[in-house]
Amino acid sequence: MYVVLVYDINKENNGQKRWNHIFKICKRYLSHIQNSVFEGDITKVQLVKLKQELDEYIDHELDSVIIFKSRQEKWLNKEFWGKEDDKASFFI
Amino acid sequence: MYVVLVYDINKENNGQKRWNHIFKICKRYLSHIQNSVFEGDITKVQLVKLKQELDEYIDHELDSVIIFKSRQEKWLNKEFWGKEDDKASFFI
């Protein structure tokens, strides 16, 4: 399935460290397309693993993660404006 | 059509002010679901208007906006983790 994952990590309670961990985990499963936005094709099993890994770092009181799931990417049409992070992210 | 709009506004060049403008414009057309994420049903005409309004504030060198479009929301399945901004956003 195709997913878009967006996260908002609060800066409190050592947030930058959580953000870095979450970024690295997402990067192993999905493509980085904007500061806190990832997308990509993923199997159900991989998605469960991704969520398990993220769960170790997400602070459920402070942070927010939304996963949009679609059976096929072709149902979604994407429009980019301004700078594109997917290129920049190769340097992170 | 159903859209998910995500933006990343750089702090440089008076970024907070741009962020506030962009937030307020999006709020008039869509529902706020996470810090820099909006979603909702929108017509083609409204989407053109929204983009025209945003274009006044977006810095194309520094900022990034992605709009995911789907013909029907039912194609998308959403999963929320942690805190939900749609509730909090009523207080902004």
mmCIF file of C-alpha atoms in Angstrom:
data_model
loop_
_atom_site.group_PDB
_atom_site.id
_atom_site.type_symbol
_atom_site.label_atom_id
_atom_site.label_comp_id
_atom_site.label_asym_id
_atom_site.label_seq_id
_atom_site.Cartn_x
_atom_site.Cartn_y
_atom_site.Cartn_z
ATOM 1 C CA MET A 1 0.000 0.000 0.000
ATOM 2 C CA TYR A 2 1.016 3.603 -0.481
ATOM 3 C CA VAL A 3 1.353 5.772 2.639
ATOM 4 C CA VAL A 4 2.042 9.382 3.498
ATOM 5 C CA LEU A 5 3.398 9.818 7.015
ATOM 6 C CA VAL A 6 3.506 13.249 8.667
ATOM 7 C CA TYR A 7 4.824 13.922 12.143
ATOM 8 C CA ASP A 8 4.963 16.838 14.511
ATOM 9 C CA ILE A 9 7.474 16.373 17.299
ATOM 10 C CA ASN A 10 7.263 18.812 20.164
ATOM 11 C CA LYS A 11 10.526 20.488 21.122
ATOM 12 C CA GLU A 12 9.901 19.907 24.815
ATOM 13 C CA ASN A 13 11.332 16.968 26.696
ATOM 14 C CA ASN A 14 14.400 16.583 24.464
ATOM 15 C CA GLY A 15 12.327 16.828 21.286
ATOM 16 C CA GLN A 16 15.201 17.284 18.854
ATOM 17 C CA LYS A 17 16.607 13.914 19.888
ATOM 18 C CA ARG A 18 13.206 12.245 19.406
ATOM 19 C CA TRP A 19 12.850 14.006 16.032
ATOM 20 C CA ASN A 20 16.235 12.645 14.890
ATOM 21 C CA HIS A 21 15.378 9.090 15.899
ATOM 22 C CA ILE A 22 11.974 9.275 14.214
ATOM 23 C CA PHE A 23 13.483 10.748 11.069
ATOM 24 C CA LYS A 24 16.063 7.968 10.822
ATOM 25 C CA ILE A 25 13.494 5.222 11.359
ATOM 26 C CA CYS A 26 11.102 6.626 8.728
ATOM 27 C CA LYS A 27 13.998 7.023 6.281
ATOM 28 C CA ARG A 28 14.618 3.266 6.384
ATOM 29 C CA TYR A 29 11.071 2.494 5.254
ATOM 30 C CA LEU A 30 9.903 5.499 3.210
ATOM 31 C CA SER A 31 11.076 8.406 1.039
ATOM 32 C CA HIS A 32 11.607 11.819 2.578
ATOM 33 C CA ILE A 33 9.657 14.491 0.719
ATOM 34 C CA GLN A 34 9.401 17.395 3.160
ATOM 35 C CA ASN A 35 10.828 18.345 6.550
ATOM 36 C CA SER A 36 8.521 16.015 8.542
ATOM 37 C CA VAL A 37 6.781 14.217 5.678
ATOM 38 C CA PHE A 38 7.551 10.797 4.217
ATOM 39 C CA GLU A 39 5.828 8.728 1.551
ATOM 40 C CA GLY A 40 6.193 5.412 -0.163
ATOM 41 C CA ASP A 41 4.993 1.930 -0.850
ATOM 42 C CA ILE A 42 5.049 -0.315 2.134
ATOM 43 C CA THR A 43 3.695 -3.751 3.003
ATOM 44 C CA LYS A 44 1.384 -4.300 5.968
ATOM 45 C CA VAL A 45 4.149 -6.192 7.752
ATOM 46 C CA GLN A 46 6.661 -3.396 7.195
ATOM 47 C CA LEU A 47 4.149 -0.824 8.397
ATOM 48 C CA VAL A 48 3.642 -2.747 11.630
ATOM 49 C CA LYS A 49 7.416 -2.865 12.119
ATOM 50 C CA LEU A 50 7.764 0.843 11.350
ATOM 51 C CA LYS A 51 5.078 1.674 13.906
ATOM 52 C CA GLN A 52 6.674 -0.545 16.521
ATOM 53 C CA GLU A 53 10.010 1.186 16.014
ATOM 54 C CA LEU A 54 8.441 4.648 16.126
ATOM 55 C CA ASP A 55 6.501 3.792 19.233
ATOM 56 C CA GLU A 56 9.737 3.592 21.206
ATOM 57 C CA TYR A 57 10.400 7.276 20.600
ATOM 58 C CA ILE A 58 7.047 9.015 20.186
ATOM 59 C CA ASP A 59 5.825 10.912 23.209
ATOM 60 C CA HIS A 60 2.067 10.355 23.039
ATOM 61 C CA GLU A 61 1.386 13.393 25.197
ATOM 62 C CA LEU A 62 3.413 15.805 23.101
ATOM 63 C CA ASP A 63 3.871 14.436 19.584
ATOM 64 C CA SER A 64 1.531 13.669 16.729
ATOM 65 C CA VAL A 65 1.880 11.239 13.830
ATOM 66 C CA ILE A 66 -0.651 10.812 11.037
ATOM 67 C CA ILE A 67 -0.461 8.037 8.460
ATOM 68 C CA PHE A 68 -2.605 8.368 5.329
ATOM 69 C CA LYS A 69 -3.017 5.051 3.583
ATOM 70 C CA SER A 70 -4.133 4.393 0.057
ATOM 71 C CA ARG A 71 -4.244 1.087 -1.744
ATOM 72 C CA GLN A 72 -2.624 2.521 -4.840
ATOM 73 C CA GLU A 73 -0.486 5.582 -5.361
ATOM 74 C CA LYS A 74 -2.159 6.342 -8.697
ATOM 75 C CA TRP A 75 -5.241 7.437 -6.770
ATOM 76 C CA LEU A 76 -3.214 10.287 -5.419
ATOM 77 C CA ASN A 77 -1.999 13.213 -7.393
ATOM 78 C CA LYS A 78 0.837 15.221 -5.934
ATOM 79 C CA GLU A 79 1.745 18.841 -6.415
ATOM 80 C CA PHE A 80 5.009 20.296 -5.192
ATOM 81 C CA TRP A 81 5.636 23.969 -4.643
ATOM 82 C CA GLY A 82 8.818 25.675 -3.643
ATOM 83 C CA LYS A 83 11.867 23.699 -2.680
ATOM 84 C CA GLU A 84 11.759 19.920 -2.722
ATOM 85 C CA ASP A 85 13.253 18.170 0.272
ATOM 86 C CA ASP A 86 13.635 14.806 -1.403
ATOM 87 C CA LYS A 87 16.704 16.107 -3.181
ATOM 88 C CA ALA A 88 18.096 17.880 -0.131
ATOM 89 C CA SER A 89 17.559 14.834 2.031
ATOM 90 C CA PHE A 90 20.337 12.925 0.326
ATOM 91 C CA PHE A 91 22.740 15.236 2.137
ATOM 92 C CA ILE A 92 21.298 14.716 5.614
ATOM 93 C CA MET B 1 -11.874 16.411 -4.387
ATOM 94 C CA TYR B 2 -10.170 15.517 -1.119
ATOM 95 C CA VAL B 3 -6.766 17.065 -0.422
ATOM 96 C CA VAL B 4 -4.038 16.858 2.183
ATOM 97 C CA LEU B 5 -1.844 19.947 2.278
ATOM 98 C CA VAL B 6 1.475 19.946 4.118
ATOM 99 C CA TYR B 7 3.809 22.893 4.354
ATOM 100 C CA ASP B 8 7.257 23.575 5.658
ATOM 101 C CA ILE B 9 7.972 27.257 6.159
ATOM 102 C CA ASN B 10 11.587 28.209 6.732
ATOM 103 C CA LYS B 11 12.231 30.410 9.764
ATOM 104 C CA GLU B 12 14.528 32.678 7.760
ATOM 105 C CA ASN B 13 13.342 35.903 6.197
ATOM 106 C CA ASN B 14 10.542 36.564 8.700
ATOM 107 C CA GLY B 15 9.295 32.984 8.466
ATOM 108 C CA GLN B 16 6.961 33.087 11.467
ATOM 109 C CA LYS B 17 4.961 35.855 9.837
ATOM 110 C CA ARG B 18 4.697 33.854 6.575
ATOM 111 C CA TRP B 19 3.709 30.778 8.599
ATOM 112 C CA ASN B 20 0.906 32.697 10.315
ATOM 113 C CA HIS B 21 -0.454 34.024 7.035
ATOM 114 C CA ILE B 22 -0.310 30.596 5.401
ATOM 115 C CA PHE B 23 -1.959 28.985 8.414
ATOM 116 C CA LYS B 24 -4.847 31.471 8.355
ATOM 117 C CA ILE B 25 -5.416 31.074 4.619
ATOM 118 C CA CYS B 26 -5.444 27.268 4.788
ATOM 119 C CA LYS B 27 -7.797 27.386 7.783
ATOM 120 C CA ARG B 28 -10.408 29.151 5.648
ATOM 121 C CA TYR B 29 -10.463 26.323 3.091
ATOM 122 C CA LEU B 30 -9.470 23.175 4.965
ATOM 123 C CA SER B 31 -9.428 21.479 8.374
ATOM 124 C CA HIS B 32 -6.348 21.685 10.539
ATOM 125 C CA ILE B 33 -5.144 18.228 11.590
ATOM 126 C CA GLN B 34 -1.528 18.702 12.597
ATOM 127 C CA ASN B 35 0.881 21.581 13.111
ATOM 128 C CA SER B 36 1.494 22.201 9.386
ATOM 129 C CA VAL B 37 -1.025 19.759 7.911
ATOM 130 C CA PHE B 38 -4.515 20.468 6.617
ATOM 131 C CA GLU B 39 -7.080 18.260 4.912
ATOM 132 C CA GLY B 40 -10.544 18.483 3.483
ATOM 133 C CA ASP B 41 -12.881 18.449 0.547
ATOM 134 C CA ILE B 42 -12.359 21.268 -1.871
ATOM 135 C CA THR B 43 -13.567 22.117 -5.352
ATOM 136 C CA LYS B 44 -11.175 22.780 -8.213
ATOM 137 C CA VAL B 45 -12.142 26.458 -8.186
ATOM 138 C CA GLN B 46 -11.537 26.773 -4.445
ATOM 139 C CA LEU B 47 -8.178 25.032 -4.790
ATOM 140 C CA VAL B 48 -7.101 27.525 -7.450
ATOM 141 C CA LYS B 49 -8.128 30.374 -5.134
ATOM 142 C CA LEU B 50 -6.330 28.821 -2.173
ATOM 143 C CA LYS B 51 -3.157 28.475 -4.214
ATOM 144 C CA GLN B 52 -3.395 32.046 -5.464
ATOM 145 C CA GLU B 53 -3.734 33.299 -1.900
ATOM 146 C CA LEU B 54 -0.860 31.144 -0.669
ATOM 147 C CA ASP B 55 1.335 32.241 -3.524
ATOM 148 C CA GLU B 56 1.441 35.757 -2.107
ATOM 149 C CA TYR B 57 3.216 34.521 0.996
ATOM 150 C CA ILE B 58 5.213 31.436 0.038
ATOM 151 C CA ASP B 59 8.908 31.987 -0.460
ATOM 152 C CA HIS B 60 9.698 29.614 -3.321
ATOM 153 C CA GLU B 61 13.389 29.558 -2.434
ATOM 154 C CA LEU B 62 12.878 28.661 1.216
ATOM 155 C CA ASP B 63 9.459 27.081 1.726
ATOM 156 C CA SER B 64 7.834 23.901 0.531
ATOM 157 C CA VAL B 65 4.168 23.023 0.058
ATOM 158 C CA ILE B 66 2.875 19.635 -1.045
ATOM 159 C CA ILE B 67 -0.736 18.983 -1.961
ATOM 160 C CA PHE B 68 -1.899 15.367 -2.198
ATOM 161 C CA LYS B 69 -5.121 15.069 -4.136
ATOM 162 C CA SER B 70 -7.554 12.205 -4.217
ATOM 163 C CA ARG B 71 -10.899 12.067 -5.935
ATOM 164 C CA GLN B 72 -12.594 10.577 -2.916
ATOM 165 C CA GLU B 73 -11.637 10.557 0.726
ATOM 166 C CA LYS B 74 -12.779 6.964 1.139
ATOM 167 C CA TRP B 75 -9.726 5.884 -0.802
ATOM 168 C CA LEU B 76 -7.641 7.116 2.063
ATOM 169 C CA ASN B 77 -7.471 5.582 5.446
ATOM 170 C CA LYS B 78 -6.127 7.725 8.249
ATOM 171 C CA GLU B 79 -4.388 6.762 11.436
ATOM 172 C CA PHE B 80 -3.729 9.247 14.223
ATOM 173 C CA TRP B 81 -1.152 8.748 16.934
ATOM 174 C CA GLY B 82 -0.437 10.910 19.909
ATOM 175 C CA LYS B 83 -2.110 14.256 20.347
ATOM 176 C CA GLU B 84 -4.583 15.485 17.730
ATOM 177 C CA ASP B 85 -4.222 19.068 16.621
ATOM 178 C CA ASP B 86 -7.696 19.399 15.207
ATOM 179 C CA LYS B 87 -9.003 19.793 18.723
ATOM 180 C CA ALA B 88 -6.231 22.099 19.851
ATOM 181 C CA SER B 89 -6.589 24.261 16.762
ATOM 182 C CA PHE B 90 -9.876 25.684 17.954
ATOM 183 C CA PHE B 91 -7.887 27.664 20.485
ATOM 184 C CA ILE B 92 -5.493 29.228 18.007
#
